[in-house]
Short mmCIF file of C-alpha atoms and ligand atoms in Angstrom, two decimals:
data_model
loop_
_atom_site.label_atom_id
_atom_site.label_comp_id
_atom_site.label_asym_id
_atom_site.label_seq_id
_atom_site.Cartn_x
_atom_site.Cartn_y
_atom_site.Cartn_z
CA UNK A 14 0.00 0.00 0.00
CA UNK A 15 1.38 3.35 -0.81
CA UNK A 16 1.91 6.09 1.41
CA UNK A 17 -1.21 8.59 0.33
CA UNK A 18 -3.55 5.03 0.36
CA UNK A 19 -2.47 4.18 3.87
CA UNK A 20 -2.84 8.03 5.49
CA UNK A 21 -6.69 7.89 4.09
CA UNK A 22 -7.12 3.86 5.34
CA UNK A 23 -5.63 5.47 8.41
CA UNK A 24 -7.68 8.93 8.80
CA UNK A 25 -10.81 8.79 6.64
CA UNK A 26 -12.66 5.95 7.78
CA UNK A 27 -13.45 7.02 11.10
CA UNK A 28 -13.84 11.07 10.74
CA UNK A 29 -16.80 11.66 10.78
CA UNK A 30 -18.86 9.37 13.68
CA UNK A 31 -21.81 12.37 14.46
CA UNK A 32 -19.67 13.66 17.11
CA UNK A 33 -19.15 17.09 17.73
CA UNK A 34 -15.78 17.97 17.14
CA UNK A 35 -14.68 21.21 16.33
CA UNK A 36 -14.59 21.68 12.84
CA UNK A 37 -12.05 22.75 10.64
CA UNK A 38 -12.08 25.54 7.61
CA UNK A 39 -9.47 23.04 5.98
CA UNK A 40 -9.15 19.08 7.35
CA UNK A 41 -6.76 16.53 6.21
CA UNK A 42 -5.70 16.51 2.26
CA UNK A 43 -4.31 19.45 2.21
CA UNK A 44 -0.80 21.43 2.98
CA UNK A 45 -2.05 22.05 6.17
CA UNK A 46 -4.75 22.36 8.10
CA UNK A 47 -7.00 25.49 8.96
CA UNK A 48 -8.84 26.23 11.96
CA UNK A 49 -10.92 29.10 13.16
CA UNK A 50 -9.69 30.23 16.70
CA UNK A 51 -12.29 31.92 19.05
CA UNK A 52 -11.08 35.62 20.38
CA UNK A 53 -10.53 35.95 24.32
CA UNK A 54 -8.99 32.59 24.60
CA UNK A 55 -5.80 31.48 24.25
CA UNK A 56 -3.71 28.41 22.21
CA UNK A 57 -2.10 25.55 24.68
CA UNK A 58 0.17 23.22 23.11
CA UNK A 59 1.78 19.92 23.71
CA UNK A 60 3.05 16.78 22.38
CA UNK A 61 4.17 13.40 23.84
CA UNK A 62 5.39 10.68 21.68
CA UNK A 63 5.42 6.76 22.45
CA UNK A 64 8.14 4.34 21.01
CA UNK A 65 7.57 1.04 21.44
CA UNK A 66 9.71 -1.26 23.48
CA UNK A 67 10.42 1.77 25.46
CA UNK A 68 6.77 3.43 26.28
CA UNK A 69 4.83 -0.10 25.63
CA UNK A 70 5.48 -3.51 24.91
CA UNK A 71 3.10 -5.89 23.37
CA UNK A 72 2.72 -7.88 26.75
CA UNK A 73 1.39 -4.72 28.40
CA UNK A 74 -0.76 -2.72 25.45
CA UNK A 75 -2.67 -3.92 22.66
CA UNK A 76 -2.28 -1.45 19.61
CA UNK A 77 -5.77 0.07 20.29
CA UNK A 78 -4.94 0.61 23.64
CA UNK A 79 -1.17 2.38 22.46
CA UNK A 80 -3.33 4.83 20.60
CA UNK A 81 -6.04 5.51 22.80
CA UNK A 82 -2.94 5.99 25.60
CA UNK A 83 -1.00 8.03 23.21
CA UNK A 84 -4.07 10.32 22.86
CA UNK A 85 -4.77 10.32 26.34
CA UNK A 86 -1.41 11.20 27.80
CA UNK A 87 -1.79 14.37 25.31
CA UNK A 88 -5.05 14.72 26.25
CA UNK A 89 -4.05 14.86 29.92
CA UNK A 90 -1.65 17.53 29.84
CA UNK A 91 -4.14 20.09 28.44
CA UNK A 92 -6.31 19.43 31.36
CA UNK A 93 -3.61 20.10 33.77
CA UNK A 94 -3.41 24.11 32.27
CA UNK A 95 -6.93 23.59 33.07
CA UNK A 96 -7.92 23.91 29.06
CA UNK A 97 -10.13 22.16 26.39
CA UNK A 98 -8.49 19.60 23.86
CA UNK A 99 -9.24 20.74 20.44
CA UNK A 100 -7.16 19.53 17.71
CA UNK A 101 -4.57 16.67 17.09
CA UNK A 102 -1.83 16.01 14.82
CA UNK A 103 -0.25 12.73 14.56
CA UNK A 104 3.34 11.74 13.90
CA UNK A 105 3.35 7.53 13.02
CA UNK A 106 5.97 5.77 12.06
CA UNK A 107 5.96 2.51 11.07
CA UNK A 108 8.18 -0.46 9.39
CA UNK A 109 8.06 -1.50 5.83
CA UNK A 110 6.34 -4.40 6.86
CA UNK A 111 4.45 -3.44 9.74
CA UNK A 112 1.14 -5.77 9.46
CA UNK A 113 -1.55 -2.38 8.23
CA UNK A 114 -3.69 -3.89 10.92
CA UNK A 115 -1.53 -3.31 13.78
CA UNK A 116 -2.04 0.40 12.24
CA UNK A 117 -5.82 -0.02 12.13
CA UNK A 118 -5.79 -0.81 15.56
CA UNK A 119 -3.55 1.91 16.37
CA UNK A 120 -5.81 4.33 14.65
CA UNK A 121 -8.91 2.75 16.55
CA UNK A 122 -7.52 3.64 19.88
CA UNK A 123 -6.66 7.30 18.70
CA UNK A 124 -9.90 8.09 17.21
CA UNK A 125 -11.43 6.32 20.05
CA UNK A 126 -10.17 8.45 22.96
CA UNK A 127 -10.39 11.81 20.43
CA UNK A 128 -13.68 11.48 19.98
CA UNK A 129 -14.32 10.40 23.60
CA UNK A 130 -13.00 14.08 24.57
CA UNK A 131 -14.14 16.41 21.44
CA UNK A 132 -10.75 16.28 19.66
CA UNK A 133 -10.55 16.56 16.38
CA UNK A 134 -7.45 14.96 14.37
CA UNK A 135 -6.47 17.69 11.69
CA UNK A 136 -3.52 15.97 10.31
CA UNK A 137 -0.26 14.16 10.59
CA UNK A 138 2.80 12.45 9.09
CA UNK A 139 3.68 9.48 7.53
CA UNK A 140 6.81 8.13 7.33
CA UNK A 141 8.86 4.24 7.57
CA UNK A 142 11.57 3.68 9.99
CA UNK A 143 13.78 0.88 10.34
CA UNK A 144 13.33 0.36 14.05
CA UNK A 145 10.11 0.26 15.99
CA UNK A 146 6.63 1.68 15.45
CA UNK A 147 7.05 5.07 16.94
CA UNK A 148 3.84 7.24 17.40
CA UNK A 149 4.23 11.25 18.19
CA UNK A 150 1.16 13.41 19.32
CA UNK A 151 0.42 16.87 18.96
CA UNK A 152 -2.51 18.46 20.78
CA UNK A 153 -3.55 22.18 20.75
CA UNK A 154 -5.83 22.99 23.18
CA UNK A 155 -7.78 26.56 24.37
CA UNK A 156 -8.29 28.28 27.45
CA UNK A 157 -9.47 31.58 28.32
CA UNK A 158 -7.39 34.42 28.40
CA UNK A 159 -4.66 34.52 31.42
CA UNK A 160 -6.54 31.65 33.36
CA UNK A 161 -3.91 28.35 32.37
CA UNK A 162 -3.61 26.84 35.76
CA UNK A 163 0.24 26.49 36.16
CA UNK A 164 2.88 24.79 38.62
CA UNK A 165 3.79 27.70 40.01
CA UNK A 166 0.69 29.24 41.96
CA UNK A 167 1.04 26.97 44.90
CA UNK A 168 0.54 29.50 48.13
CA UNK A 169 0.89 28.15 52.05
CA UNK A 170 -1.95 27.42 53.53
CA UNK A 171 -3.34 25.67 50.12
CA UNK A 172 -4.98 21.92 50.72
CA UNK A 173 -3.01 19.65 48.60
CA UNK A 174 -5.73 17.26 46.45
CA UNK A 175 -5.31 14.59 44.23
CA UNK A 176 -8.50 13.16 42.03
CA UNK A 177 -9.11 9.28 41.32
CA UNK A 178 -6.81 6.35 42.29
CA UNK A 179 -3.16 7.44 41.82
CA UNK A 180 -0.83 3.96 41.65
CA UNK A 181 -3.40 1.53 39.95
CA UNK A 182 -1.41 2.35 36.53
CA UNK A 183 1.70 1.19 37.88
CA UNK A 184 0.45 -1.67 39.62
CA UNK A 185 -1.79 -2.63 36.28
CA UNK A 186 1.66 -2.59 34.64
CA UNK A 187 3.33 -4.48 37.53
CA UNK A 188 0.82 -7.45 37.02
CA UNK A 189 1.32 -7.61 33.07
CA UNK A 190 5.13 -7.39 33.07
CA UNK A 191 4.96 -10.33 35.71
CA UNK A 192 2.00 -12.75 33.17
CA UNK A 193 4.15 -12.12 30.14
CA UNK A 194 1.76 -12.90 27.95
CA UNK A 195 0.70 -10.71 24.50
CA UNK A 196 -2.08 -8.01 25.57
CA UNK A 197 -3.93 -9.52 22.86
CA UNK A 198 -4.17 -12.47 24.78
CA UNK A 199 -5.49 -11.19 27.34
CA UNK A 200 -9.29 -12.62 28.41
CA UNK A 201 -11.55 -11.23 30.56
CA UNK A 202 -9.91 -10.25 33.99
CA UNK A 203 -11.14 -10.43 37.76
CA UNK A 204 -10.67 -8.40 40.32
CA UNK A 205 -8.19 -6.83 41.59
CA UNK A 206 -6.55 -6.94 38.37
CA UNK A 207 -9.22 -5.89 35.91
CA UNK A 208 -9.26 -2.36 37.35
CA UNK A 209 -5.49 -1.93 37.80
CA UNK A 210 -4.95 -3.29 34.05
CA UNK A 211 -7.69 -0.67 32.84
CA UNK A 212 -5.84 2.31 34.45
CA UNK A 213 -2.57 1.22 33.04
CA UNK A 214 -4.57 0.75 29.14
CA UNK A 215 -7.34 3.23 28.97
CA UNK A 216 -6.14 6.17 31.13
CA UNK A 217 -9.07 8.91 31.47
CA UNK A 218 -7.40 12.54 31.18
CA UNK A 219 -9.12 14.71 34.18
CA UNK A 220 -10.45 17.17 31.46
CA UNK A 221 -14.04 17.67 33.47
CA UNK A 222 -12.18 17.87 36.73
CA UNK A 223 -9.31 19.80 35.38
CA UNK A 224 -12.06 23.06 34.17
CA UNK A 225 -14.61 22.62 37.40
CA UNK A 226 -11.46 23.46 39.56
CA UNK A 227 -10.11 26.70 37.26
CA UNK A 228 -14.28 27.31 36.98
CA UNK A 229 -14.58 27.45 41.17
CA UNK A 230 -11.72 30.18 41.20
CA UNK A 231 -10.39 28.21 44.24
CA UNK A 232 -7.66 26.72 42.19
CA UNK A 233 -3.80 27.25 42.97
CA UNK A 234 -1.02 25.08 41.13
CA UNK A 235 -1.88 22.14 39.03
CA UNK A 236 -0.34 19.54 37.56
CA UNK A 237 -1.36 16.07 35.90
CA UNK A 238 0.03 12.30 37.53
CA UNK A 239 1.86 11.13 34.36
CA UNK A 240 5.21 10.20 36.90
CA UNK A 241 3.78 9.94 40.17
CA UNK A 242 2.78 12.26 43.07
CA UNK A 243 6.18 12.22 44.48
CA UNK A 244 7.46 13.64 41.52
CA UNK A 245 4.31 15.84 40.71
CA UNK A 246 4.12 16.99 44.15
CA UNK A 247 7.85 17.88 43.75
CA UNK A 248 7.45 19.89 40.62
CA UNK A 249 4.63 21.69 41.98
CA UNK A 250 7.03 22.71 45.28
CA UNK A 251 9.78 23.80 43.43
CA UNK A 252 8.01 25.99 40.93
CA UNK A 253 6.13 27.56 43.47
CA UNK A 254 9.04 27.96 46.01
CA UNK A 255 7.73 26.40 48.71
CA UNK A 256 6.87 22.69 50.93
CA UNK A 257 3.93 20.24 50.27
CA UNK A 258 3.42 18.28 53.62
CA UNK A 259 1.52 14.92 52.18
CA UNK A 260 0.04 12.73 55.12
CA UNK A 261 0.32 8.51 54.15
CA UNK A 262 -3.42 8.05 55.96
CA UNK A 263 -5.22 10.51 53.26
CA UNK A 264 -3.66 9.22 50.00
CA UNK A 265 -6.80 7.28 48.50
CA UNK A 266 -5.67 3.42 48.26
CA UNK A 267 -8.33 2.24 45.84
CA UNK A 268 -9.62 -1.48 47.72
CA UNK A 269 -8.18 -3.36 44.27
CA UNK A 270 -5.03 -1.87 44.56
CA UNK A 271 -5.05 -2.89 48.25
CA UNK A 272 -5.83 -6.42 47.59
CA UNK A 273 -3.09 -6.64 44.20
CA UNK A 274 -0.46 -5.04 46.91
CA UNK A 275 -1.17 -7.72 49.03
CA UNK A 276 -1.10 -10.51 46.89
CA UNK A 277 2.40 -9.00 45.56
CA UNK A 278 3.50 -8.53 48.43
CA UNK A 279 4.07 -4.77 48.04
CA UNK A 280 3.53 -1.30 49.63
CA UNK A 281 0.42 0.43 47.92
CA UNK A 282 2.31 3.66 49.21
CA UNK A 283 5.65 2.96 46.71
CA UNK A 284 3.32 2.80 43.32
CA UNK A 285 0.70 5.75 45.00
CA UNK A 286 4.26 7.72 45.07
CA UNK A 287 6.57 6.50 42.91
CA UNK A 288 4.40 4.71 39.68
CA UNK A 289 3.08 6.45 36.97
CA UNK A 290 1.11 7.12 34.04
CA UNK A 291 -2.26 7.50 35.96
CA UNK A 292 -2.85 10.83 34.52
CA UNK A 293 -5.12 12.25 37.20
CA UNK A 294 -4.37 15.73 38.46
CA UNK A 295 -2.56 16.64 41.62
CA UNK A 296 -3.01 20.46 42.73
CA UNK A 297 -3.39 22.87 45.37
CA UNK A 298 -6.92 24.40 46.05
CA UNK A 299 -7.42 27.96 48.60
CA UNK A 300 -8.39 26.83 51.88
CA UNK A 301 -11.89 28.62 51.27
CA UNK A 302 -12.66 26.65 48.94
CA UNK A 303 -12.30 23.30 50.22
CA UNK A 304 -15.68 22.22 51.21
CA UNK A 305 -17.53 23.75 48.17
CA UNK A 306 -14.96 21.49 45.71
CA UNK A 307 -15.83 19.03 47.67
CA UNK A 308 -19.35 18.77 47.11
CA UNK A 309 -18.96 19.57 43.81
CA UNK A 310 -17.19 17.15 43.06
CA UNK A 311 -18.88 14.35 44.95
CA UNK A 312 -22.11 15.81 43.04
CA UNK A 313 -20.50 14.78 39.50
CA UNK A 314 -18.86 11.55 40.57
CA UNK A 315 -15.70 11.91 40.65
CA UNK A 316 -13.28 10.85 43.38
CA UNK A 317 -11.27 13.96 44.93
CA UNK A 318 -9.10 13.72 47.74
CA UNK A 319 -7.33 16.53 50.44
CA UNK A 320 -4.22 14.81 51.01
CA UNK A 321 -1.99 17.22 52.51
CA UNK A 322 -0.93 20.94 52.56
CA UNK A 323 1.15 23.45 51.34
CA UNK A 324 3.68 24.97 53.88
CA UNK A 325 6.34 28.02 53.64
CA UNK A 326 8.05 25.99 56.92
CA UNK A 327 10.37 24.14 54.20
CA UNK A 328 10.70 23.34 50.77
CA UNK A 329 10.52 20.03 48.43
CA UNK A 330 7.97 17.51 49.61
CA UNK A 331 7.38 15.62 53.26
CA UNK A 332 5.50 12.44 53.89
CA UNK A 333 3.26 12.67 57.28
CA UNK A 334 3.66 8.86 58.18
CA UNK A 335 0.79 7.25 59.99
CA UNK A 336 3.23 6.96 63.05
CA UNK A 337 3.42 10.70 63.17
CA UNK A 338 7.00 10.84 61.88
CA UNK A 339 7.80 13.23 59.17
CA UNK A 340 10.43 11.61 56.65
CA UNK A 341 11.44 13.77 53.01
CA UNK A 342 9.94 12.15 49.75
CA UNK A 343 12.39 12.13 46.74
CA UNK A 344 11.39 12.67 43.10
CA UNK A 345 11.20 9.61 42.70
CA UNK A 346 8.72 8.31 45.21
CA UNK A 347 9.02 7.25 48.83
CA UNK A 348 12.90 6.33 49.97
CA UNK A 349 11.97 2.43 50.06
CA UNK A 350 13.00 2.63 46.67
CA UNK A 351 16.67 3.56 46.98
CA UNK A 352 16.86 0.50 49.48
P1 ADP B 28 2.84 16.71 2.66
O1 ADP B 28 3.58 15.99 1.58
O2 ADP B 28 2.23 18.01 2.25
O3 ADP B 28 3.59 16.77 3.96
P2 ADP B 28 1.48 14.37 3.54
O4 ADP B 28 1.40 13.36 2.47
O5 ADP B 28 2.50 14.19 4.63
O6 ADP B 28 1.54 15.82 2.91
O7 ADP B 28 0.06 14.45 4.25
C1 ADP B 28 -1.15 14.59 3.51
C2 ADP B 28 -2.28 14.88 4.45
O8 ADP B 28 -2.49 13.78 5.33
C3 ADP B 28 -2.04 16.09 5.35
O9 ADP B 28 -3.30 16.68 5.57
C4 ADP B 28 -1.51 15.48 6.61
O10 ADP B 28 -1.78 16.30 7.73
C5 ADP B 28 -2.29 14.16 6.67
N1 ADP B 28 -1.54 13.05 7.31
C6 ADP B 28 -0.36 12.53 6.89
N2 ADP B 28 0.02 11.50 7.69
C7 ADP B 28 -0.93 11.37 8.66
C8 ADP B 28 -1.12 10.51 9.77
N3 ADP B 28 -0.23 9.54 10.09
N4 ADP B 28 -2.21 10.68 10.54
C9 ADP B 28 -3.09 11.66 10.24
N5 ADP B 28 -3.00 12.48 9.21
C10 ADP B 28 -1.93 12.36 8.40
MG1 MG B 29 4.09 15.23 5.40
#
């Protein structure tokens, strides 16, 4: 198949499902594409790229589930400025021989999450590689003028909160490296491991979350869980120039996560800290408005936890243990891991 055949296989089938994406004045076929950009707000852009063999393996992600991740990941960090996903652009590359399937089903992911959060792909690039299918994503996003919700707003006295189940990813992961068996492979899974394996696949990027907390006005720094809250938390202290005092008993241990620690004999605290890839948000809400996120939040569903606060007593990040003791968290999680 040549090159122009495959990019409409890839990008025309599944354009145009009824939902409502933003258009464009000129799509794919073109030099480029053309969008109309509303006044008052302004552009956020990212990209993220996933190689395989480093970001995935086949014994961890299907190729639907490398897209839909791909996607997501990009997805995610446009929630964390607190903005709406809009467009996409999408870098594949591929090997000569590279079954077009495996691209189908890489496609299928990346439409699948897209269209799952409003984006609309605009265009891409093609090209063939001699080493492994790399895929590079390119999201542009919009927010309104002056409100991105950055790393750096962070003030003392701010409740620390983290949304969802931080640590399932990395445990999901945990339990697929150890099966070693091709994601394709994999039937239908029981608990604990059917939830853990789903937050590792099919991430959900905090978009609703991400614009009820810059909507409230009670937001402070915010950033999204793609390496873990230790490191997060960490890159929220420094750019904000001051301490984030985390206490072990109010990090939210989902019960599967519990029960998968158990059976592995591991601390839910080291993935909670140290894992990654869960791409919930991590931020710092005004003390004021505590309670009203709160209930806001509880009203829509979804899981938001105070889990420590922000202090101008020290810098970096400090783990309240359930003994009382105070101990310093590293970057890269709690300091079990340097043991
Ligand atoms: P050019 O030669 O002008 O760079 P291309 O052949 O690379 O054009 O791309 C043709 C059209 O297809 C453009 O609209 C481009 O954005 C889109 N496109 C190319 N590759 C991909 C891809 N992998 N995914 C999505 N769109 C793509
Ligand atoms: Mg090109």
């Amino acid at each position: 198949m040549d090159e122009f055949a495959l990019i409409r296989r890839l990008t025309e089938r599944r354009t145009r499902t009824g939902a409502a994406l933003p258009p464009l004045a000129v799509g794919i076929g073109d030099d480029a594409a053309v969008a109309d950009w509303p006044s008052g707000s302004q552009i956020v852009m990212s990209c993220d790229t996933m190689v395989q063999e480093v970001h995935f393996k086949r014994v961890t992600m299907k190729d639907s589930d490398v897209g839909y991740k791909a996607m997501a990941s990009n997805i995610s960090d446009i929630a964390a400025m607190g903005a709406i996903p809009r467009y996409a652009l999408l870098s594949l590359s591929a090997p000569k021989n590279v079954p077009v399937s495996r691209l189908d089903n890489l496609y299928e992911g990346l439409y699948e999450c897209a269209e799952q959060f409003g984006v609309t792909v605009a265009g891409g690039d093609t090209t063939s590689t001699p080493g492994e299918i790399v895929l590079a994503v390119t999201i542009i996003g919009e927010i309104e003028q002056g409100r991105a919700l950055v790393r750096s707003s962070a003030r003392p006295g701010d409740a620390v909160f983290v949304t969802g189940y931080p640590g399932c990813s990395a445990a999901g992961l945990h339990y697929l490296l150890g099966r070693q068996q091709a994601a394709d492979s994999i039937g239908e899974l029981t608990q604990p491991y059917r939830f853990l394996v789903q937050a590792h696949q099919r991430p959900q990027p905090q978009v609703k979350a991400a614009r009820m907390l810059l909507q409230s006005g009670f937001a402070g720094a915010l950033n999204d869980v793609s390496d873990g809250v230790a490191s997060e938390a960490a890159e929220i202290a420094e750019a904000s120039g001051v301490g984030l005092l985390l206490e072990e008993g109010r990090l939210p241990v989902h019960p599967d996560l519990a029960e998968y620690a158990r059976l592995a004999s591991r601390e839910p605290l080291d993935w909670i800290l140290g894992g990654g890839e869960d791409y919930q948000l991590l931020g710092t809400v005004r003390p004021e408005g505590v309670n009203e996120l709160a209930a806001l939040f509880s009203r829509h569903g979804i899981p938001l936890a105070i889990v420590g606060e922000v202090s101008e007593r020290f810098t970096g990040v400090r783990l309240l243990r359930r003994s009382g003791a105070i101990e310093p968290v590293d970057k890269r999680g709690y300091n079990h891991f340097d043991n």
